[in-house]
Coordinates of C-alpha atoms in Angstrom, one line a residue:
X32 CA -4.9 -10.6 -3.6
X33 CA -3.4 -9.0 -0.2
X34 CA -6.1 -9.6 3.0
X35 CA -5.6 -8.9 6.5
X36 CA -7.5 -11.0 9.0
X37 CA -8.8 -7.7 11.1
X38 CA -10.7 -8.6 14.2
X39 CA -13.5 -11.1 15.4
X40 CA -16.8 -10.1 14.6
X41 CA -19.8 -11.4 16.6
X42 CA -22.9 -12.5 14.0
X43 CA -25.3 -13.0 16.6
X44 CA -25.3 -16.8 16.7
X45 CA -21.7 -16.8 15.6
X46 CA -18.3 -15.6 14.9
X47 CA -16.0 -14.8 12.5
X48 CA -12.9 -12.8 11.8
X49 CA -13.0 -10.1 9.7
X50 CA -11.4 -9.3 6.5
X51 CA -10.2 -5.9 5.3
X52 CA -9.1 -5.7 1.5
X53 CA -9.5 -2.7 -0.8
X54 CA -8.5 -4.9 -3.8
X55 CA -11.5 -7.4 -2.8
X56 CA -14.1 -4.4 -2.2
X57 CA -13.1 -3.5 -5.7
X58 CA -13.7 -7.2 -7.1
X59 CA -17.2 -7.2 -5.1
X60 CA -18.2 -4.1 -6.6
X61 CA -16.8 -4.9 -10.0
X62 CA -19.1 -8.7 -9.9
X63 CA -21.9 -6.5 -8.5
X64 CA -22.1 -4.2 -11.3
X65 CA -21.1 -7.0 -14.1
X66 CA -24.5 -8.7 -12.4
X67 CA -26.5 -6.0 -12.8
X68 CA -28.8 -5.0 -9.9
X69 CA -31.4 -7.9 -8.7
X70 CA -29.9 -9.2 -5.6
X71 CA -31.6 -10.9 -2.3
X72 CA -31.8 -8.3 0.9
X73 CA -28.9 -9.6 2.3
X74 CA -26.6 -9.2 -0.7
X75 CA -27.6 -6.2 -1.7
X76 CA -26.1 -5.2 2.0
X77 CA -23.0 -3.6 1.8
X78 CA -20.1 -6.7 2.2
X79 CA -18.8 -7.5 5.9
X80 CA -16.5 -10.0 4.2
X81 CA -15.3 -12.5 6.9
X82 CA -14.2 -16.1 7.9
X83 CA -17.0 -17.8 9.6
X84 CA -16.0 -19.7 12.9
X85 CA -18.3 -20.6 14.7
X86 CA -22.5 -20.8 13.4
X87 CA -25.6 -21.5 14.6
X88 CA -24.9 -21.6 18.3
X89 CA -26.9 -19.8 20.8
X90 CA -26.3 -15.6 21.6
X91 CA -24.4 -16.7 25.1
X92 CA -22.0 -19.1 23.9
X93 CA -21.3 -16.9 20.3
X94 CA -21.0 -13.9 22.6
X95 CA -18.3 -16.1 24.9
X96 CA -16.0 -17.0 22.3
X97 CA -15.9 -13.2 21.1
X98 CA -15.2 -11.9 24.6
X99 CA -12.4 -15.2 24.6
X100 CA -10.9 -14.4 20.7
X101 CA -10.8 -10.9 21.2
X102 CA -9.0 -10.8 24.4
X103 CA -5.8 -12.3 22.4
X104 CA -6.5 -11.8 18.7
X105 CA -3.4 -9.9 16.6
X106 CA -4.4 -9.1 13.0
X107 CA -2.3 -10.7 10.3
X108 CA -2.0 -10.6 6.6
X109 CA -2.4 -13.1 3.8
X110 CA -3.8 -13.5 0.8
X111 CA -6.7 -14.5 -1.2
X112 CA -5.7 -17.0 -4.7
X113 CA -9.2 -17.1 -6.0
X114 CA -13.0 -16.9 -5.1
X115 CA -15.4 -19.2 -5.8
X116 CA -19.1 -19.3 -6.8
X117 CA -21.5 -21.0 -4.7
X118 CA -25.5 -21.4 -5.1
X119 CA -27.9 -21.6 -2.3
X120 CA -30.3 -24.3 -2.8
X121 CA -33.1 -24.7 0.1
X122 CA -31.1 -25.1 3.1
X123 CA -27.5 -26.6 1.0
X124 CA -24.6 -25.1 -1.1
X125 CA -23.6 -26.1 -4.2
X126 CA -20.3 -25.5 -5.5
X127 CA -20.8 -23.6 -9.1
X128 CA -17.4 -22.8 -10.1
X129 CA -13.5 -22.0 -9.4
X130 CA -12.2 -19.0 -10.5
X131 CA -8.2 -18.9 -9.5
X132 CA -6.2 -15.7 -10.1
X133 CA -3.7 -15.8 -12.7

């Protein structure tokens, strides 16, 4: 699945570069509607999806290395060869399955 790494995004207390992909949006809304429709707050937010790279630091220093990524960043293309399915449990992640494309 084609990606392009777009542009740093600043989460507040943290940064990440963003991902654009029609073909991913598709497979988000395809999962979403396959789930049916009790989701959290947060995932029932339209996706941002992204590549966290820095979390959990304070405002100032995630706001610094935006100002410092930015200033240099070139977007790029790749591409995705699978997802996988994670579960949040109190605090940890637990890896729930692989799916690879094929």
């Amino acid at each position: 699945m084609p990606i392009k790494f777009d542009a740093p995004l600043l989460l507040g207390f943290g940064v990440a570069i963003r991902i654009r992909s029609p073909e991913l949006e598709q497979a988000r809304a395809a999962a979403r509607a396959i789930m049916g429709g009790e989701f959290s707050r947060q995932d029932s937010q339209a996706g941002r999806p992204h590549v966290t790279i820095q979390n959990k630091v304070s405002a100032d220093a995630a706001r610094g290395l935006h100002r410092n990524l930015e200033s240099g960043f070139r977007q790029r293309s790749d591409s995705v060869t699978g997802l996988l399915i994670w579960e949040y449990l109190d605090g940890r992640w637990k890896l729930v399955e692989r799916l690879p494309f094929s």
